[in-house]
Structure formats: C-alpha cells, structure tokens
Backbone as JSON Lines, residues from 0, in Angstrom:
{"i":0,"aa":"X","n":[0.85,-1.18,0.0],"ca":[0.0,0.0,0.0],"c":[0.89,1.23,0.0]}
{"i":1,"aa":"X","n":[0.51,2.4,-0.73],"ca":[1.14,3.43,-0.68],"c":[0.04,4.5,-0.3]}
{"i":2,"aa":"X","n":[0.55,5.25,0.61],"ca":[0.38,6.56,1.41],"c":[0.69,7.38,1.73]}
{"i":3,"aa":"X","n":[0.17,8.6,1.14],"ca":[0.15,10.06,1.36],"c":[0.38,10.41,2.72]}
{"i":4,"aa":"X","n":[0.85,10.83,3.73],"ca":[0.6,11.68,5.25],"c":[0.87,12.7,5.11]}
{"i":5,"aa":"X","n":[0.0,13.92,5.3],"ca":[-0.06,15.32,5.26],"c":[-0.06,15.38,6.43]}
{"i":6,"aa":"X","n":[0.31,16.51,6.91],"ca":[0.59,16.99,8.07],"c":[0.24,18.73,7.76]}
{"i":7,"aa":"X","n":[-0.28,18.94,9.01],"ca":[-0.84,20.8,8.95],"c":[-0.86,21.28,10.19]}
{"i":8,"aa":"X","n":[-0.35,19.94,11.34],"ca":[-0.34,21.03,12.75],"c":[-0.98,20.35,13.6]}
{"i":9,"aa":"X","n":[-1.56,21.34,14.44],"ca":[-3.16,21.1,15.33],"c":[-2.24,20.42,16.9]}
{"i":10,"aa":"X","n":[-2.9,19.86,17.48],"ca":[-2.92,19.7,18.75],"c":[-1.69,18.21,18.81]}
{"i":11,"aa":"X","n":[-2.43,17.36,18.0],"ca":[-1.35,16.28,17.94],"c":[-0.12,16.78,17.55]}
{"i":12,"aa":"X","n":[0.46,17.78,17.03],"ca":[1.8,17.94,16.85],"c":[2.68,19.17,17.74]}
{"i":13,"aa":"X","n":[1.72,19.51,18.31],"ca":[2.14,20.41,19.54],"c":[4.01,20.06,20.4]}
{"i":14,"aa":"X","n":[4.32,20.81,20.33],"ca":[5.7,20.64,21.2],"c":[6.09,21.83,22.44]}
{"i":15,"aa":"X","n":[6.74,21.27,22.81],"ca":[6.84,22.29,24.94],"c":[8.1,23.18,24.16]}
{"i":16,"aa":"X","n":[7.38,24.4,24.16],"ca":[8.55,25.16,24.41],"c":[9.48,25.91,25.67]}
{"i":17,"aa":"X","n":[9.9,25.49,26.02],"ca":[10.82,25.75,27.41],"c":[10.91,27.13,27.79]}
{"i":18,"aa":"X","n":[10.97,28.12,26.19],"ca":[11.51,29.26,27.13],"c":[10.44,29.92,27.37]}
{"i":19,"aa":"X","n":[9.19,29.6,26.63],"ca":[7.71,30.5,26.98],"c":[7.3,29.71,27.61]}
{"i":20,"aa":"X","n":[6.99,28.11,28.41],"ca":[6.47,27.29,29.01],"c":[5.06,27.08,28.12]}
{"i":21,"aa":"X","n":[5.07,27.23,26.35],"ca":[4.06,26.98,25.86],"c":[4.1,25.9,25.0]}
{"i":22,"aa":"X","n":[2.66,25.09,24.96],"ca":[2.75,24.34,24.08],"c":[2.11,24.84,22.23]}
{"i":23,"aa":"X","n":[3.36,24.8,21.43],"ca":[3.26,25.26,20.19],"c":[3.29,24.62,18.54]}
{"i":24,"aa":"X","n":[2.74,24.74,17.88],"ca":[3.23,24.04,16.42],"c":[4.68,24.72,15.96]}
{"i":25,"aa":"X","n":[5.59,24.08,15.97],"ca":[6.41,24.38,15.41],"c":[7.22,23.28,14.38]}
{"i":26,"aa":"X","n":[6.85,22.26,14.22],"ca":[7.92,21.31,13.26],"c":[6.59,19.91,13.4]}
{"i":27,"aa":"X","n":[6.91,18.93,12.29],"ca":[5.99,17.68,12.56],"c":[6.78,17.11,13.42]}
{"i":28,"aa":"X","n":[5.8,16.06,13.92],"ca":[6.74,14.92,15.11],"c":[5.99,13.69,14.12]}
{"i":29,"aa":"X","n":[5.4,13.41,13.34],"ca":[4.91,12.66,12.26],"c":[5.99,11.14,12.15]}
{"i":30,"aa":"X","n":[7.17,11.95,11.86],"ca":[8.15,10.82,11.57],"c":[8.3,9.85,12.73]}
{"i":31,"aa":"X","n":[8.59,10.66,13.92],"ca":[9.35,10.54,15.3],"c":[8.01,8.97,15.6]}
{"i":32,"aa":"X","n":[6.53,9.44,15.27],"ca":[5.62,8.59,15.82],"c":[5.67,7.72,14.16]}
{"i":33,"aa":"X","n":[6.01,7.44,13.4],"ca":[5.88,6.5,12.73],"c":[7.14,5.66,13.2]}
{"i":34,"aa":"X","n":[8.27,5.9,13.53],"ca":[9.05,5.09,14.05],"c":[8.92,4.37,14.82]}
{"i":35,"aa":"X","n":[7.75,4.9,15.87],"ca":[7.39,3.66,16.54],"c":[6.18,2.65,16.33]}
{"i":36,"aa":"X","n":[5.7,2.48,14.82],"ca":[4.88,1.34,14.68],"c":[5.71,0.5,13.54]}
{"i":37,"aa":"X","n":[5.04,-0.36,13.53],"ca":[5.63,-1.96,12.81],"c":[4.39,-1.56,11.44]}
{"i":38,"aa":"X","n":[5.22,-1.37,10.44],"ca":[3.98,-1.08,9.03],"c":[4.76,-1.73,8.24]}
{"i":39,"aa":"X","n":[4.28,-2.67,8.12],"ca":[5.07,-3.84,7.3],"c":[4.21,-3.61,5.73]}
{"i":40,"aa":"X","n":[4.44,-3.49,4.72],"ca":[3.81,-3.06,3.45],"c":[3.2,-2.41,2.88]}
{"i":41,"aa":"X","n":[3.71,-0.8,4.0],"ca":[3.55,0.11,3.75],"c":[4.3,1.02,3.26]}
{"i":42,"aa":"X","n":[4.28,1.9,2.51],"ca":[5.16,2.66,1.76],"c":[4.3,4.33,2.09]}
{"i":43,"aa":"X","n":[5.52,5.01,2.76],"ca":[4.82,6.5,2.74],"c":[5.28,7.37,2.45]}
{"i":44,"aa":"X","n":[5.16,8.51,2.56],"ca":[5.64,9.52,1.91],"c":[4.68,11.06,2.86]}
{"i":45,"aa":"X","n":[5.84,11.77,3.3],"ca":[5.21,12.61,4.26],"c":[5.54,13.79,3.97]}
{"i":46,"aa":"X","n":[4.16,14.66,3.6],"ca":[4.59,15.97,3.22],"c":[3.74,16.68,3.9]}
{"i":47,"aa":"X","n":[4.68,17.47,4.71],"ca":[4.19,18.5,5.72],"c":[4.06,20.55,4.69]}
{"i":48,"aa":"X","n":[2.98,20.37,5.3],"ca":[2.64,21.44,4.12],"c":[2.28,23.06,4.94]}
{"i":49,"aa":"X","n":[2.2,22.71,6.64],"ca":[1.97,24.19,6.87],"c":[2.34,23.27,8.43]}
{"i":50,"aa":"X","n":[2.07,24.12,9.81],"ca":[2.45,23.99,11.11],"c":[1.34,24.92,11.9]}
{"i":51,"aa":"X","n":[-0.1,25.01,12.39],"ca":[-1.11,25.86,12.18],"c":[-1.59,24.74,13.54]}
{"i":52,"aa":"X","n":[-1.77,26.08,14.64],"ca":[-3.13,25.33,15.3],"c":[-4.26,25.2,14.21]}
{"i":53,"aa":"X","n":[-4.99,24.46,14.06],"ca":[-6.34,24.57,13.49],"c":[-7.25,25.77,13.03]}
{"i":54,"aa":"X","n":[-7.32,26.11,14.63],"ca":[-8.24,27.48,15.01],"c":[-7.56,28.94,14.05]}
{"i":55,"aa":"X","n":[-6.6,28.39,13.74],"ca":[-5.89,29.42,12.69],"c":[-6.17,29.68,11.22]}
{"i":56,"aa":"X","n":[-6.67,28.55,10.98],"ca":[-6.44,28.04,9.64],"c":[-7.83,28.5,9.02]}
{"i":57,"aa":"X","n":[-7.49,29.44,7.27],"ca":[-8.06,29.67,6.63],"c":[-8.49,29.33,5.44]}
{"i":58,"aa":"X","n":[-9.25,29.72,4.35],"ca":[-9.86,29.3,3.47],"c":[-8.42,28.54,2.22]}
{"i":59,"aa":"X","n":[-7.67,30.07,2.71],"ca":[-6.15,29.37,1.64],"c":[-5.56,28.4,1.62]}
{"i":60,"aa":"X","n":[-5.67,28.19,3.68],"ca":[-4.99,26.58,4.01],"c":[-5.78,25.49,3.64]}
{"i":61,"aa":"X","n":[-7.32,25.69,3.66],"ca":[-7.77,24.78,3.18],"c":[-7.83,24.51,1.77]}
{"i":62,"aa":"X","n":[-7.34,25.26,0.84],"ca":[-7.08,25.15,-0.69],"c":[-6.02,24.23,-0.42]}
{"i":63,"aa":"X","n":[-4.92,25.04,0.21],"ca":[-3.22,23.97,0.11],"c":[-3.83,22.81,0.2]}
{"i":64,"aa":"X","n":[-4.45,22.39,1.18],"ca":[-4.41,20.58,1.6],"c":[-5.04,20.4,0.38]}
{"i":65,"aa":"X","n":[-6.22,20.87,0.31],"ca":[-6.96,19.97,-1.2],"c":[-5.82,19.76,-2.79]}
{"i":66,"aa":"X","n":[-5.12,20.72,-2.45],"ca":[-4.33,20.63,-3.92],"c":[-3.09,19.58,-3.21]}
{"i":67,"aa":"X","n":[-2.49,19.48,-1.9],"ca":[-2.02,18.44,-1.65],"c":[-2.57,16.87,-1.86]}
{"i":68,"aa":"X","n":[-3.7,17.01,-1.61],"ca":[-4.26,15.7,-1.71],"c":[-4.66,15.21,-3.09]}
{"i":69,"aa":"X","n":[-5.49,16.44,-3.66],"ca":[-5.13,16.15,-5.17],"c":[-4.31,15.09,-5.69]}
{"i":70,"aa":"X","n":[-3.03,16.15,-5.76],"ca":[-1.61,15.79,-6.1],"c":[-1.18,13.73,-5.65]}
{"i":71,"aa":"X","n":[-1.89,14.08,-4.41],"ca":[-1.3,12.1,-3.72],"c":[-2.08,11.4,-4.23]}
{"i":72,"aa":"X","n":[-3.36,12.12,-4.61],"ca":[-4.4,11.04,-5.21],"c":[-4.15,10.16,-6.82]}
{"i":73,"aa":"X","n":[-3.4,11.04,-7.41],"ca":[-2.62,10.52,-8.42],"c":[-2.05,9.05,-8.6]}
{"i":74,"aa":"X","n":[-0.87,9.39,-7.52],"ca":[-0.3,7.87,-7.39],"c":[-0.58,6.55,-6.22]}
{"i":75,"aa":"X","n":[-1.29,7.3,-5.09],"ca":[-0.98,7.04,-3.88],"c":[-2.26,5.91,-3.97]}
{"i":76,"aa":"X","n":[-2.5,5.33,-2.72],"ca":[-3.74,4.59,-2.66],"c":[-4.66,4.68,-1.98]}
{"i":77,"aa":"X","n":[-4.14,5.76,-1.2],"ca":[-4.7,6.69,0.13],"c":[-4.34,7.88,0.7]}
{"i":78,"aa":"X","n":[-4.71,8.52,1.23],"ca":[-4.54,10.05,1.75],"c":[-4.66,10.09,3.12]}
{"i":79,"aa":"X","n":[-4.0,10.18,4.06],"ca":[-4.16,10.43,5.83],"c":[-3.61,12.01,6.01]}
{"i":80,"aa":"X","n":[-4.77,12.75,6.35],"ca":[-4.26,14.1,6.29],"c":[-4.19,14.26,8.07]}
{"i":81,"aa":"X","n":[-2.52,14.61,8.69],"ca":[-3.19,14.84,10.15],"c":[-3.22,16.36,10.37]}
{"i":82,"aa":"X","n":[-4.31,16.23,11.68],"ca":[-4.97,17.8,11.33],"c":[-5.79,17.73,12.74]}
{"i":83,"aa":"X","n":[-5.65,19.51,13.64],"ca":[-5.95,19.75,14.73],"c":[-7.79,19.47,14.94]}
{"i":84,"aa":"X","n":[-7.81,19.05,15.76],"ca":[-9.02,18.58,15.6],"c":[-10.31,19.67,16.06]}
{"i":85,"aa":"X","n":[-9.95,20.81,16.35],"ca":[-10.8,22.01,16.56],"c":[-11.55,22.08,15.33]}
{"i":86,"aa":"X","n":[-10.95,22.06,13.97],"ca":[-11.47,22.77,12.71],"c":[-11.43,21.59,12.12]}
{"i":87,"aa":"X","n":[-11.16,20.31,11.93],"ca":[-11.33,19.42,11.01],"c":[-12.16,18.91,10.72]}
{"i":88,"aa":"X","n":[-13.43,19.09,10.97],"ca":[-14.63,19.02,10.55],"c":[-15.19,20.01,9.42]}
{"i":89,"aa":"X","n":[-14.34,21.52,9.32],"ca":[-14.7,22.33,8.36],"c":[-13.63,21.25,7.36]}
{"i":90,"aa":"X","n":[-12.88,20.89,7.42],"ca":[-11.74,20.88,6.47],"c":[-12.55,19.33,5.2]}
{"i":91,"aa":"X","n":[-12.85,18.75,6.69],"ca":[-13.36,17.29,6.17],"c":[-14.18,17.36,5.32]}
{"i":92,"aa":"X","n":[-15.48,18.86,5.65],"ca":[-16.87,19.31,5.0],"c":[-16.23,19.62,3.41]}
{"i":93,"aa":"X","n":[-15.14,20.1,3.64],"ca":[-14.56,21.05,2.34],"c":[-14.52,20.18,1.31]}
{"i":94,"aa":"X","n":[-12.83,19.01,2.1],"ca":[-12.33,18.07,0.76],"c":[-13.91,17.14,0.25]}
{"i":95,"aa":"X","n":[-14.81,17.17,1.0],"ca":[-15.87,16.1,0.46],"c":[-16.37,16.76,-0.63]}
{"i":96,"aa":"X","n":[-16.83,18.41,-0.08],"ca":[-17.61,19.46,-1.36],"c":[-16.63,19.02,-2.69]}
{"i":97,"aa":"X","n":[-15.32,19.8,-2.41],"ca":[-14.84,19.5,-3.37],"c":[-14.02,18.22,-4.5]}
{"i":98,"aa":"X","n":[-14.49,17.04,-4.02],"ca":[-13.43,15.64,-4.3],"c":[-14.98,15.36,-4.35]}
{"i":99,"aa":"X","n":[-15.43,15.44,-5.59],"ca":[-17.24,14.49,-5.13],"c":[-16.56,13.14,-5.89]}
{"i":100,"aa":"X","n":[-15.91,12.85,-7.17],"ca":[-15.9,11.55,-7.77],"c":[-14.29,10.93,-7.16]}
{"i":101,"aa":"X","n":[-14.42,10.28,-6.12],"ca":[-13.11,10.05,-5.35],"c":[-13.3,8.75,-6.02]}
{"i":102,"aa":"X","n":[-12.12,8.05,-6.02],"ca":[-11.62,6.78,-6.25],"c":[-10.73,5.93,-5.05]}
{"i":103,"aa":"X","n":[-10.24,6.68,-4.18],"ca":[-9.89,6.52,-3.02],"c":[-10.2,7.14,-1.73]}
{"i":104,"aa":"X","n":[-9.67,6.36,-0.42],"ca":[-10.14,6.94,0.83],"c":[-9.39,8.8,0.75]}
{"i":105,"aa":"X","n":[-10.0,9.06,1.46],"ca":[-9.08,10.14,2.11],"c":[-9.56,10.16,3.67]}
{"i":106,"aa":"X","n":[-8.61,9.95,4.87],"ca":[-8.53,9.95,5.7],"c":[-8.38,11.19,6.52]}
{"i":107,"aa":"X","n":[-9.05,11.63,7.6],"ca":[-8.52,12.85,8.62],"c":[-8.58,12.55,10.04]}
{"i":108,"aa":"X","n":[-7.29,12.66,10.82],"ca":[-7.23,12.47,11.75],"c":[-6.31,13.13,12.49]}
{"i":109,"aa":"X","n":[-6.28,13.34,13.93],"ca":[-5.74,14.37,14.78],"c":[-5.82,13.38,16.23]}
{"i":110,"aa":"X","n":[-5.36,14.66,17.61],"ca":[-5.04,13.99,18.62],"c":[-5.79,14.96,19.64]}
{"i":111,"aa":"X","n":[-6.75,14.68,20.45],"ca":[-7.13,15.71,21.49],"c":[-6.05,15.97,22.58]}
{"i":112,"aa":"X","n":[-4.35,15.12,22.61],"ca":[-3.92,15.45,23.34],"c":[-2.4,15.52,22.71]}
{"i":113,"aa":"X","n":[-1.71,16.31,22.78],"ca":[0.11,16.14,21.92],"c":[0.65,15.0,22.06]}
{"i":114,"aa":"X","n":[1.27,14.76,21.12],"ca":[2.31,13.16,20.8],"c":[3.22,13.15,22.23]}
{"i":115,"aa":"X","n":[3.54,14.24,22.6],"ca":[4.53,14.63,23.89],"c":[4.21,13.96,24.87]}
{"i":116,"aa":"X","n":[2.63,14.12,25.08],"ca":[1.98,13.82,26.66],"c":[2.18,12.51,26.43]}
{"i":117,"aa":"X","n":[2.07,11.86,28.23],"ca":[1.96,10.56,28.06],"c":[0.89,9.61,27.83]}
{"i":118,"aa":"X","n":[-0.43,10.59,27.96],"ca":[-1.71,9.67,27.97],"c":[-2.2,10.62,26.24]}
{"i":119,"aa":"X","n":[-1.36,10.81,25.5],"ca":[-1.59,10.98,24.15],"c":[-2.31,10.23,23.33]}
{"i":120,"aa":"X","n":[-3.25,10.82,22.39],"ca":[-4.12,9.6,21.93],"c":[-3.77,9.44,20.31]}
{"i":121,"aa":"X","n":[-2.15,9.97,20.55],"ca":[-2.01,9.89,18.91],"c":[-1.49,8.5,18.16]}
{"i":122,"aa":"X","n":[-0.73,7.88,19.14],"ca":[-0.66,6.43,18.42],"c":[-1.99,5.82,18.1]}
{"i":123,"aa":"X","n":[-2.56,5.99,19.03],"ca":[-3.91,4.7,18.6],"c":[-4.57,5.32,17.29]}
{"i":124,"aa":"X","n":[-4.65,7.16,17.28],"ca":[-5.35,7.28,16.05],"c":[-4.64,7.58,14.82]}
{"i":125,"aa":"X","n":[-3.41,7.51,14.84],"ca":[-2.62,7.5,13.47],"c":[-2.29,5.86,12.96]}
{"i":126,"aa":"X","n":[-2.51,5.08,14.04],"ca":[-2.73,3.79,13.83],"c":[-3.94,3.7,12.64]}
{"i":127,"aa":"X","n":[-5.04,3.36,14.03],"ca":[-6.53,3.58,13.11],"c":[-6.02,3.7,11.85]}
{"i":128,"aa":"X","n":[-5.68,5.05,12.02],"ca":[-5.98,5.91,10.09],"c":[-5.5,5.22,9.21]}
{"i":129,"aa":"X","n":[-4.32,4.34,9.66],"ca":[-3.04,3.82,8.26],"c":[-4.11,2.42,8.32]}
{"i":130,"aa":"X","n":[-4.69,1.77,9.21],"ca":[-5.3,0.66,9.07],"c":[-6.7,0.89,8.26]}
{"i":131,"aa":"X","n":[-7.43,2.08,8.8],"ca":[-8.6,2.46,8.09],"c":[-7.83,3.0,6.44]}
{"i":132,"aa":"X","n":[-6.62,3.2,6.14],"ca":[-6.26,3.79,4.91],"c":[-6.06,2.71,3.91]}
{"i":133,"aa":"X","n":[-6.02,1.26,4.73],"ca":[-6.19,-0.08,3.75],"c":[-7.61,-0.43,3.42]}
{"i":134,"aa":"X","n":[-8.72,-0.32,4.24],"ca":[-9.54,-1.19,4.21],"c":[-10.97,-0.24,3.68]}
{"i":135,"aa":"X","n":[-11.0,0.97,3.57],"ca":[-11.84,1.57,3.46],"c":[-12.2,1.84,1.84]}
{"i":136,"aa":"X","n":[-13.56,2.26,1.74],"ca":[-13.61,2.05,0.15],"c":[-13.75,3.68,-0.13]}
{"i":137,"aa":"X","n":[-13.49,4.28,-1.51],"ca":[-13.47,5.84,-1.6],"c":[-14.25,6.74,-0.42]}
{"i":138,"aa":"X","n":[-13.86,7.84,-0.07],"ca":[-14.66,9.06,0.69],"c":[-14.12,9.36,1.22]}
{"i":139,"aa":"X","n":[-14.08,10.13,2.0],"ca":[-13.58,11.55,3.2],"c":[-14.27,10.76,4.56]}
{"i":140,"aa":"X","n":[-13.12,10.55,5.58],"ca":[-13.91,9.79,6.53],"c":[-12.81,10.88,8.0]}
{"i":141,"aa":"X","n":[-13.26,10.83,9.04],"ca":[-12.67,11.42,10.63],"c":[-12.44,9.5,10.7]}
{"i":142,"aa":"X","n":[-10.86,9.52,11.18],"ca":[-11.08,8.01,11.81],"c":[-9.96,8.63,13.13]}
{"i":143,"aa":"X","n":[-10.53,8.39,14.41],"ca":[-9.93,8.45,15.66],"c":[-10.76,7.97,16.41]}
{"i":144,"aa":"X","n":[-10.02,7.56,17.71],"ca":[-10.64,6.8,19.1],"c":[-11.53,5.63,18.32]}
{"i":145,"aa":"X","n":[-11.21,4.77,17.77],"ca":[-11.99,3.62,17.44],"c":[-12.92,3.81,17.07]}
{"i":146,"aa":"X","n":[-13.18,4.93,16.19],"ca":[-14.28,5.29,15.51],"c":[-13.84,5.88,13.45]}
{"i":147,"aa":"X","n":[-15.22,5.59,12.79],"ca":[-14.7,5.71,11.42],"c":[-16.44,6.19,10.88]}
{"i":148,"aa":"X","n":[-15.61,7.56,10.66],"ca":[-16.63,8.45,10.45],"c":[-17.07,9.41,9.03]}
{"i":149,"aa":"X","n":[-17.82,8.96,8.35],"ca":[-17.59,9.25,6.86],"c":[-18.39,11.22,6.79]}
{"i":150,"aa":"X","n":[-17.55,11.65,6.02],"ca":[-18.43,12.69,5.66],"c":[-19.55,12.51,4.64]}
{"i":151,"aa":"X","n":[-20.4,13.63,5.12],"ca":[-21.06,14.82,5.47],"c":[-21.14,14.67,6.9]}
{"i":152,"aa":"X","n":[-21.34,15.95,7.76],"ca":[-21.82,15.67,9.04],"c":[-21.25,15.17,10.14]}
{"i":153,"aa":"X","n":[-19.82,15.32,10.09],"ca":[-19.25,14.61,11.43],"c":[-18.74,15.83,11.89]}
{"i":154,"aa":"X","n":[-18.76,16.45,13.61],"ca":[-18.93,17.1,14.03],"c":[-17.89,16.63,15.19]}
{"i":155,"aa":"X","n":[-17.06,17.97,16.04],"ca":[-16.73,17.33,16.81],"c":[-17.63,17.31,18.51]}
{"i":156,"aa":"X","n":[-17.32,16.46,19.24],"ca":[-17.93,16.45,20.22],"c":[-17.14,17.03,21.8]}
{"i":157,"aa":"X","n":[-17.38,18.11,21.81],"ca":[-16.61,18.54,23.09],"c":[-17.06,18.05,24.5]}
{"i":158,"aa":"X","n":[-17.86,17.46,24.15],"ca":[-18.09,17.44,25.96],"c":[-17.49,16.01,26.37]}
{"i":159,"aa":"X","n":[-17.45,14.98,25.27],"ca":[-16.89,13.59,25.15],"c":[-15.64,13.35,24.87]}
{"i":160,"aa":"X","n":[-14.99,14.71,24.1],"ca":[-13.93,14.87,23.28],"c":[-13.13,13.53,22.44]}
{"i":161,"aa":"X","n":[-14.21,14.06,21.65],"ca":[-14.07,12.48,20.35],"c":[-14.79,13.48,19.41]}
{"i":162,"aa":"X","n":[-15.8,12.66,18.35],"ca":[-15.98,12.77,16.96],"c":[-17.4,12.45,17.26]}
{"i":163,"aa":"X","n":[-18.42,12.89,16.51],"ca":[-19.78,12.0,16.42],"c":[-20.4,12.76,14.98]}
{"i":164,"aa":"X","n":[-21.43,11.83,14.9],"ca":[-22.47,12.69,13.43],"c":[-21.66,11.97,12.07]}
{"i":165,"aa":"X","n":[-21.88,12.44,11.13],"ca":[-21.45,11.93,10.05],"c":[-22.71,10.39,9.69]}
{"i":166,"aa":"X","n":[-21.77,9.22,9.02],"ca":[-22.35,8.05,8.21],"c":[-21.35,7.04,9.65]}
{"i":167,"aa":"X","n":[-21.83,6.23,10.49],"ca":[-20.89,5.52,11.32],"c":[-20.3,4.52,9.56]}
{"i":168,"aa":"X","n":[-19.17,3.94,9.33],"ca":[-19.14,2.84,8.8],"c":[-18.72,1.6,9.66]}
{"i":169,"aa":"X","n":[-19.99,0.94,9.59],"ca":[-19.34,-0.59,10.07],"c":[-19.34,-1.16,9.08]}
C-alpha cells in the first residue's frame, strides 16, 4: 500500500517550548511517531505542508491541503491528512464538497492530546488511520478513538472529546 501523510499542525503535533512554558506548532513529530509502529507493506511519503493550530487556519490553508491531496491522489492509494481537531470538521466538510468523484479513501485524523503527553491519543489514532487507509472504500472519513466516520456531518464532540455525526461505517 502506498500513502500520502499530510501533516498541517493542530494539537497532535504540539511541542513544549521551554523558554515560553508553551505548548506550540512548530515542526511535525509525524516521523518521530511512525518510528514507533511496525507497518510492514507500507510505503509512505510525508509531506508537511503548513504547522497551524487549526483554530488558525483559513480558506487558503484549506485550498493547500486539497491541492495536496489532489496531487497524492494521483499515485498514492490513500490520503491520511493529520490535522488539529478544533477545525477538522470544516476541512473534512470542504475536501468532500470538493473531491465528489473520489476513487480513493481520504482519511482525517488528529489527537485531542500532543504526541509529547503521556496519555496521548495519537498512536492509537494515526494507527486507526493507516489501518482504516487499507480497508476503506473511496470518501472523506474522521477516523480516531476507534471510531470511522464518513463525511457529510461529522462534528466534533466537546463534551466527550471524540468525533460523532457523520455516516458511522461498520
């Protein structure tokens, strides 16, 4: 299998900056957490395209990713875009408007807590995504916390802090 990973920021890629005591986007940690899974026949390719809390991110950034994904949809066999999970529900709404005749998945997924922390929920959902990036058939789907969530309509849920709404796929 070959796969796209975009990267744009958001909460899962957050890092401690020491001299402000803040946590900030400044660089992917993308690689750092693929090193630690076993992806045996997988082939990826990681292009980090901006470094953006979410809550930042505008109509332009959401052009970049779509013309990123575009671009992977070409060769790739899948798309895992990771992405802060405040706004990825606009982003998810977007690539669906615009990608109506998909031929492949496109995946979005993020972390309600930084790769840094220790009770981080980014392995399990960058997992998910590369596993949901084999098995899923074309569309725009949220896959985190053991959930796989197709667009239109997936929303995030703050009070649960997860994902809900959308098409569930079982």
């Amino acid at each position: 299998m070959r796969v796209t990973i975009i990267t744009t920021g958001g909460t899962i890629e957050k890092v401690y900056d020491e001299g402000t005591g803040a946590l900030r986007n400044v660089r992917s940690v993308l690689d750092e957490i693929l090193r630690g899974l076993r992806l045996h026949d997988v082939t990826h390719r990681h292009v980090p395209i901006m470094s953006k809390d979410s809550l930042e991110m505008n109509d332009d950034d959401r052009r970049m990713i779509l013309s990123a994904v575009e671009y992977a949809l070409v060769n790739d066999d899948a798309v895992i875009v990771v992405h802060g999970t405040d706004t990825l529900p606009v982003t998810g709404e977007y690539l669906h408007a615009k990608l109506a005749e998909l031929s492949r998945p496109i995946i979005l997924t993020g972390a309600m807590r930084p790769y840094i922390f220790r009770d981080t929920d980014a392995f399990q959902n960058l997992t998910e995504a590369l596993l949901a990036a084999r098995l899923l058939p074309a569309g725009v789907y949220c896959v985190m916390h053991n959930r796989v969530l197709r667009f239109p309509g997936v929303l995030k849920d703050r009070e649960n802090m997860t994902f809900a709404g959308g098409s569930d796929f079982a």
